[in-house]
Short mmCIF file of C-alpha atoms in Angstrom, two decimals:
data_model
loop_
_atom_site.label_atom_id
_atom_site.label_comp_id
_atom_site.label_asym_id
_atom_site.label_seq_id
_atom_site.Cartn_x
_atom_site.Cartn_y
_atom_site.Cartn_z
CA MET U 1 28.73 12.55 -2.45
CA THR U 2 25.22 11.72 -1.27
CA LEU U 3 23.12 9.16 -3.13
CA PHE U 4 19.80 10.61 -4.34
CA ILE U 5 16.79 8.44 -5.16
CA ASP U 6 13.80 10.16 -6.77
CA VAL U 7 10.46 8.58 -7.70
CA ASN U 8 11.67 7.39 -11.11
CA THR U 9 14.77 5.83 -9.59
CA LEU U 10 12.69 3.99 -7.01
CA THR U 11 10.32 2.58 -9.62
CA ASN U 12 13.40 1.47 -11.58
CA LEU U 13 14.73 -0.32 -8.51
CA ILE U 14 11.39 -2.04 -7.93
CA SER U 15 11.31 -3.18 -11.56
CA LYS U 16 14.80 -4.68 -11.16
CA VAL U 17 13.68 -7.09 -8.43
CA GLY U 18 9.89 -7.17 -8.88
CA LEU U 19 7.40 -5.82 -6.36
CA PRO U 20 6.82 -9.11 -4.46
CA ASN U 21 10.57 -9.64 -4.05
CA PHE U 22 11.02 -5.99 -3.08
CA MET U 23 8.38 -6.44 -0.37
CA GLN U 24 9.90 -9.71 0.86
CA GLN U 25 13.41 -8.25 1.07
CA LEU U 26 12.09 -5.17 2.88
CA LEU U 27 10.26 -7.47 5.31
CA ASP U 28 13.55 -9.24 6.03
CA TYR U 29 15.27 -5.91 6.76
CA MET U 30 12.37 -4.78 8.95
CA GLN U 31 12.21 -7.98 11.00
CA SER U 32 15.97 -7.82 11.52
CA ASP U 33 15.76 -4.24 12.81
CA PHE U 34 12.76 -4.92 15.07
CA LYS U 35 14.70 -7.77 16.68
CA LYS U 36 17.32 -5.13 17.61
CA TRP U 37 14.67 -2.71 18.97
CA GLU U 38 16.52 -2.08 22.23
CA GLN U 39 19.60 -0.83 20.38
CA PHE U 40 17.79 2.15 18.87
CA ASP U 41 17.47 5.68 20.21
CA LYS U 42 13.71 6.15 19.81
CA SER U 43 11.20 8.96 20.18
CA ALA U 44 7.66 9.73 19.10
CA ARG U 45 7.47 11.80 15.95
CA THR U 46 7.24 15.58 16.07
CA ALA U 47 3.95 16.72 14.56
CA ALA U 48 2.57 20.04 13.35
CA HIS U 49 -1.22 19.71 13.27
CA SER U 50 -3.65 21.94 11.42
CA SER U 51 -7.35 21.77 10.61
CA GLU U 52 -6.42 20.33 7.20
CA GLY U 53 -3.92 17.68 8.26
CA VAL U 54 -0.55 17.06 9.82
CA ILE U 55 3.16 17.38 8.92
CA GLU U 56 5.56 15.17 10.85
CA LEU U 57 9.26 14.49 11.34
CA MET U 58 10.25 10.94 12.33
CA PRO U 59 13.85 10.46 13.56
CA ILE U 60 15.62 7.32 14.86
CA ALA U 61 19.19 6.04 15.19
CA ASP U 62 21.30 3.16 16.40
CA GLN U 63 25.04 3.33 17.09
CA HIS U 64 25.90 3.28 13.41
CA GLN U 65 23.18 4.90 11.32
CA TYR U 66 20.57 7.64 11.63
CA SER U 67 17.44 8.33 9.62
CA PHE U 68 14.53 10.71 9.51
CA LYS U 69 11.37 11.01 7.44
CA TYR U 70 9.35 14.10 6.58
CA VAL U 71 5.73 13.07 5.97
CA ASN U 72 2.33 14.70 5.77
CA GLY U 73 -1.24 13.48 6.04
CA HIS U 74 -3.88 15.71 4.41
CA PRO U 75 -7.16 13.84 3.63
CA ASN U 76 -8.52 16.65 1.43
CA ASN U 77 -5.45 16.83 -0.81
CA PRO U 78 -6.87 14.68 -3.65
CA LYS U 79 -9.49 17.39 -4.28
CA ASN U 80 -6.60 19.73 -5.13
CA GLY U 81 -4.54 17.26 -7.13
CA TYR U 82 -2.10 16.27 -4.37
CA SER U 83 -1.59 12.92 -2.66
CA THR U 84 -2.98 12.50 0.85
CA VAL U 85 0.47 11.33 2.01
CA MET U 86 3.81 12.63 0.67
CA ALA U 87 7.22 11.96 2.13
CA PHE U 88 10.98 12.08 1.74
CA GLY U 89 13.78 11.00 4.03
CA ALA U 90 17.49 10.86 4.76
CA PHE U 91 19.89 8.15 5.92
CA ALA U 92 23.19 9.13 7.54
CA ASP U 93 26.38 7.81 9.09
CA VAL U 94 26.32 8.33 12.87
CA ALA U 95 30.11 8.45 13.29
CA SER U 96 30.51 11.45 10.97
CA GLY U 97 26.97 12.76 10.50
CA TYR U 98 27.53 12.49 6.74
CA PRO U 99 24.28 12.06 4.74
CA LEU U 100 24.55 8.82 2.79
CA LEU U 101 21.13 8.92 1.15
CA LEU U 102 18.35 11.36 0.33
CA SER U 103 15.29 9.58 -0.97
CA GLU U 104 11.68 9.89 -1.99
CA LEU U 105 9.48 8.09 0.53
CA THR U 106 5.93 8.59 -0.72
CA LEU U 107 5.84 5.40 -2.76
CA ALA U 108 8.27 3.73 -0.37
CA THR U 109 6.06 4.58 2.63
CA ALA U 110 3.07 2.95 0.95
CA ILE U 111 5.09 -0.22 0.47
CA ARG U 112 6.61 -0.19 3.96
CA THR U 113 3.19 0.33 5.57
CA ALA U 114 1.86 -2.76 3.82
CA VAL U 115 4.97 -4.73 4.73
CA THR U 116 4.60 -3.64 8.37
CA SER U 117 1.02 -4.95 8.34
CA VAL U 118 2.26 -8.30 7.04
CA MET U 119 5.03 -8.40 9.66
CA ALA U 120 2.45 -7.93 12.41
CA ALA U 121 0.03 -10.45 10.90
CA LYS U 122 2.75 -13.09 10.61
CA ALA U 123 3.37 -12.64 14.32
CA LEU U 124 -0.27 -12.43 15.44
CA ALA U 125 -2.71 -14.03 13.00
CA LYS U 126 -3.76 -17.68 13.03
CA PRO U 127 -1.29 -20.04 11.33
CA LYS U 128 -3.48 -20.53 8.23
CA VAL U 129 -5.15 -17.51 6.67
CA ASP U 130 -6.87 -17.29 3.32
CA VAL U 131 -9.46 -14.49 3.43
CA MET U 132 -8.79 -10.82 4.17
CA ALA U 133 -11.36 -8.05 4.43
CA MET U 134 -10.13 -4.57 3.58
CA ILE U 135 -12.18 -1.48 4.37
CA GLY U 136 -10.86 1.44 2.34
CA SER U 137 -9.73 1.39 -1.30
CA GLY U 138 -7.51 4.47 -1.43
CA ALA U 139 -3.82 4.89 -2.23
CA GLN U 140 -2.68 2.31 0.34
CA SER U 141 -5.09 -0.46 -0.65
CA GLU U 142 -3.24 -2.09 -3.58
CA PHE U 143 -0.05 -2.37 -1.55
CA GLN U 144 -1.84 -4.05 1.34
CA ALA U 145 -3.60 -6.45 -1.01
CA ILE U 146 -0.45 -7.43 -2.91
CA ALA U 147 1.65 -7.78 0.24
CA PHE U 148 -0.85 -10.11 1.91
CA HIS U 149 -1.39 -12.09 -1.27
CA CYS U 150 2.29 -12.56 -2.10
CA LEU U 151 3.83 -12.74 1.39
CA MET U 152 1.07 -14.43 3.41
CA GLY U 153 -0.90 -16.46 0.90
CA VAL U 154 -4.18 -14.54 1.13
CA ASN U 155 -6.13 -15.67 -1.94
CA THR U 156 -9.52 -14.05 -1.30
CA LEU U 157 -9.86 -10.31 -0.73
CA ARG U 158 -13.17 -8.77 0.30
CA ILE U 159 -13.27 -4.99 -0.25
CA PHE U 160 -15.50 -2.06 0.62
CA ASP U 161 -15.24 1.70 0.23
CA ILE U 162 -17.90 4.40 0.29
CA ASP U 163 -16.31 5.65 -2.94
CA SER U 164 -17.29 3.20 -5.68
CA LYS U 165 -14.70 4.67 -8.06
CA ALA U 166 -11.96 3.83 -5.57
CA MET U 167 -13.13 0.20 -5.60
CA ASP U 168 -13.15 0.28 -9.42
CA LYS U 169 -9.52 1.41 -9.38
CA LEU U 170 -8.51 -1.26 -6.87
CA GLU U 171 -10.23 -4.06 -8.79
CA LEU U 172 -8.61 -2.94 -12.04
CA HIS U 173 -5.09 -2.95 -10.59
CA LEU U 174 -5.53 -6.31 -8.87
CA LYS U 175 -6.47 -8.03 -12.14
CA GLN U 176 -2.70 -8.40 -12.59
CA TYR U 177 -2.88 -11.06 -9.85
CA PRO U 178 -5.16 -13.75 -11.30
CA LYS U 179 -4.82 -16.06 -8.28
CA LEU U 180 -6.27 -13.35 -6.01
CA THR U 181 -10.07 -13.40 -5.93
CA VAL U 182 -11.52 -9.94 -5.24
CA ILE U 183 -15.07 -9.75 -3.85
CA ARG U 184 -16.75 -6.37 -3.91
CA CYS U 185 -18.98 -5.88 -0.87
CA LYS U 186 -22.04 -3.70 -0.33
CA ASN U 187 -21.01 -2.40 3.11
CA ALA U 188 -18.40 -2.81 5.84
CA GLU U 189 -20.40 -5.47 7.68
CA HIS U 190 -20.69 -7.57 4.55
CA CYS U 191 -16.99 -7.06 3.86
CA CYS U 192 -15.92 -8.61 7.17
CA GLN U 193 -17.92 -11.83 6.80
CA GLY U 194 -15.71 -14.92 6.79
CA ALA U 195 -12.46 -12.96 7.08
CA ASP U 196 -9.34 -14.30 8.83
CA ILE U 197 -7.76 -10.83 8.75
CA ILE U 198 -9.47 -7.43 8.70
CA THR U 199 -7.47 -4.42 7.54
CA THR U 200 -8.81 -0.87 7.84
CA VAL U 201 -7.16 1.76 5.65
CA THR U 202 -9.38 4.83 5.68
CA ALA U 203 -8.12 8.40 5.49
CA ASP U 204 -10.64 10.79 7.06
CA LYS U 205 -9.19 12.83 9.90
CA ASN U 206 -11.94 12.37 12.47
CA TYR U 207 -13.16 10.10 15.24
CA ALA U 208 -14.69 7.46 13.01
CA THR U 209 -15.99 4.01 13.88
CA ILE U 210 -15.28 1.83 10.87
CA LEU U 211 -15.12 -1.48 12.69
CA THR U 212 -17.37 -2.56 15.58
CA ALA U 213 -17.45 -5.63 17.81
CA ASP U 214 -20.47 -7.21 16.11
CA MET U 215 -18.57 -7.28 12.79
CA VAL U 216 -15.66 -9.39 14.08
CA SER U 217 -15.61 -13.17 14.61
CA PRO U 218 -13.46 -14.99 17.18
CA GLY U 219 -9.91 -15.65 16.03
CA VAL U 220 -9.72 -12.71 13.62
CA HIS U 221 -6.59 -10.58 13.41
CA ILE U 222 -7.14 -6.84 12.85
CA ASN U 223 -4.70 -4.41 11.28
CA GLY U 224 -5.89 -0.90 12.16
CA VAL U 225 -3.83 1.19 9.72
CA GLY U 226 -5.84 4.38 9.17
CA GLY U 227 -6.10 5.64 12.76
CA ASP U 228 -2.71 7.32 12.99
CA CYS U 229 -2.98 10.78 14.55
CA PRO U 230 -4.81 12.52 17.39
CA GLY U 231 -8.53 12.75 16.68
CA LYS U 232 -8.43 10.02 13.99
CA THR U 233 -9.74 6.52 14.74
CA GLU U 234 -11.30 3.52 13.01
CA ILE U 235 -11.90 0.79 15.62
CA SER U 236 -14.63 1.07 18.25
CA ALA U 237 -13.55 1.30 21.89
CA GLU U 238 -15.71 -1.73 22.69
CA LEU U 239 -13.90 -3.87 20.12
CA LEU U 240 -10.52 -2.70 21.41
CA THR U 241 -11.39 -3.95 24.89
CA LEU U 242 -12.27 -7.39 23.49
CA GLY U 243 -8.95 -7.95 21.76
CA LYS U 244 -5.28 -8.34 22.65
CA ILE U 245 -3.68 -5.12 21.45
CA PHE U 246 -0.18 -4.77 20.00
CA VAL U 247 1.60 -1.50 19.24
CA GLU U 248 4.87 -0.18 17.82
CA HIS U 249 6.16 2.62 20.09
CA GLU U 250 3.67 2.85 22.96
CA PRO U 251 4.19 6.55 23.85
CA GLN U 252 3.37 7.48 20.26
CA THR U 253 0.45 5.07 19.84
CA ARG U 254 -1.21 6.23 23.08
CA VAL U 255 -1.54 9.68 21.49
CA GLU U 256 -2.13 8.78 17.83
CA GLY U 257 -3.58 5.28 17.62
CA ASP U 258 -7.03 3.83 18.08
CA ILE U 259 -6.11 3.27 21.73
CA GLN U 260 -6.34 7.04 22.29
CA GLN U 261 -9.98 6.15 23.04
CA LEU U 262 -8.98 3.95 25.99
CA PRO U 263 -7.79 4.84 29.52
CA PRO U 264 -4.00 5.27 29.69
CA GLU U 265 -3.72 2.26 31.98
CA HIS U 266 -5.36 -0.13 29.51
CA PRO U 267 -2.76 -2.84 28.79
CA VAL U 268 -1.06 -3.09 25.40
CA ASN U 269 1.75 -5.29 24.10
CA ALA U 270 4.90 -4.42 22.16
CA ILE U 271 4.97 -6.00 18.71
CA TRP U 272 8.77 -5.97 18.67
CA GLN U 273 8.88 -8.40 21.59
CA VAL U 274 6.83 -10.93 19.64
CA ILE U 275 9.02 -10.54 16.55
CA ALA U 276 12.14 -10.93 18.69
CA GLY U 277 10.75 -14.05 20.35
CA LYS U 278 10.66 -12.43 23.79
CA SER U 279 6.89 -12.66 24.30
CA LYS U 280 3.84 -14.46 22.98
CA GLY U 281 1.53 -13.19 20.27
CA ARG U 282 -1.98 -14.59 20.30
CA ASP U 283 -2.83 -16.82 23.27
CA ASN U 284 -5.29 -19.11 21.48
CA LEU U 285 -7.03 -19.61 18.15
CA GLN U 286 -10.25 -17.91 19.32
CA GLN U 287 -8.56 -14.73 20.51
CA ILE U 288 -9.00 -11.46 18.60
CA THR U 289 -5.64 -9.79 18.02
CA ILE U 290 -5.32 -6.12 17.10
CA PHE U 291 -2.30 -4.34 15.64
CA ASP U 292 -2.88 -0.64 16.30
CA SER U 293 -0.56 0.57 13.56
CA VAL U 294 0.36 4.25 13.46
CA GLY U 295 3.67 3.98 11.60
CA PHE U 296 6.98 4.27 13.43
CA ALA U 297 10.37 5.63 12.47
CA LEU U 298 12.10 2.26 12.69
CA GLU U 299 10.09 1.06 9.70
CA ASP U 300 11.40 4.01 7.68
CA PHE U 301 14.93 3.34 8.93
CA SER U 302 14.63 -0.21 7.57
CA THR U 303 13.26 1.12 4.29
CA LEU U 304 16.05 3.67 3.82
CA ARG U 305 18.69 1.10 4.80
CA TYR U 306 17.28 -1.32 2.23
CA LEU U 307 17.02 1.33 -0.49
CA TYR U 308 20.62 2.41 0.09
CA ASP U 309 21.89 -1.18 -0.15
CA LEU U 310 19.74 -1.98 -3.19
CA ALA U 311 20.67 1.19 -5.10
CA THR U 312 24.33 0.60 -4.32
CA GLN U 313 24.05 -3.01 -5.51
CA PHE U 314 22.53 -2.00 -8.87
CA GLU U 315 24.52 1.24 -9.10
CA ILE U 316 21.29 3.17 -9.59
CA GLY U 317 20.72 6.72 -8.35
CA GLU U 318 22.31 10.11 -8.74
CA ARG U 319 25.27 11.29 -6.68
CA VAL U 320 24.66 14.85 -5.51
CA GLU U 321 26.77 17.29 -3.53
CA LEU U 322 24.21 17.77 -0.77
CA VAL U 323 26.94 18.93 1.61
CA PRO U 324 30.23 20.64 0.67
CA SER U 325 33.40 18.73 -0.12
CA LEU U 326 36.22 20.88 1.26
CA SER U 327 39.95 20.49 0.80
CA ASN U 328 40.22 22.40 4.09
CA PRO U 329 37.24 21.44 6.31
CA LYS U 330 37.74 24.63 8.33
CA ASP U 331 37.48 26.90 5.29
CA LEU U 332 33.77 26.95 4.42
CA PHE U 333 33.94 30.60 3.35
CA GLY U 334 36.34 29.63 0.62
CA LEU U 335 33.46 28.09 -1.35
CA ILE U 336 31.98 31.49 -2.11
CA ASN U 337 35.23 33.46 -1.99
CA THR U 338 36.58 31.58 -5.02
CA SER U 339 33.29 31.13 -6.88
CA GLY U 340 32.77 34.71 -7.99
CA ALA U 341 29.78 35.05 -5.66
CA ILE U 342 31.44 38.03 -3.96
CA ASN U 343 31.73 40.76 -6.60
CA ASN U 344 32.58 43.72 -4.47
CA ALA U 345 34.08 42.85 -1.10
CA SER U 346 34.52 46.53 -0.21
CA VAL U 347 30.79 47.31 -0.22
CA CYS U 348 28.63 46.20 2.68
CA ALA U 349 24.87 46.57 2.73
#
């Protein structure tokens, strides 16, 4: 039987361990998998683009386990009552192809995206960080704020969004974290003042310039999260050329990330090599580091692997017969032949 985790099951799992612990444990899984980067069969995601958004499939496997995620990105969805991003995924045994887990990944993707940002910042930011600027207060914002507060010790968060109601929502939710000071800013430039880390999490599907060179001080680390598909950017090309850029899977990021604005020969660095201790992150305290985050399948693999282990540990989740259980594996037809589904075998349409 295949383990099934729906939204309610996932929120139950999170409540069992607490969100900060859930994030920390997921970070441990993710760092472990990134250190084994070379062992994975990797590819850029397959995308179906439309004028309204994108639907993507994200597969990856090592010698033992396989996963994929179905995910969309439709910036106009909230106007129609849908989330901008929705996702589900599967986790399977490579040796047999048997699906071990089918899970919701909308909420889980929001958490894993924030955890990925922290993973990159731990590898690239200055040793001591206290202030983060965050441009964008949509569905991803709380997760980024909580992850950086609880996992990296960020105690001051400067926020800005063109939608004042989105900032209201973010401030309300973050009141649960009394040690996190939230400063509401009048514009993006004001937001970035005094920041050790700048995180951009906007959703519009267009060539936008959210962050420019004059807004960034020496030594700042930038997490560019919102620029994640062709024709969608946040960071100015000038600023990109001033920083040391790190990416997940370069073939994918060249097409989807902020670096789509740069010539294909512009140098970038693999974040996995820094996490694995194979290369250096920032070169000095004055250097600007940039994580051009587009989201990669390995992060979802880590998430599904963690969810499967956690649900198994707490014995939470429904067991569903997603694929047939056959007494004779060669007799698939027998499932309908004995079920009464065939009422008149002598009549063919």
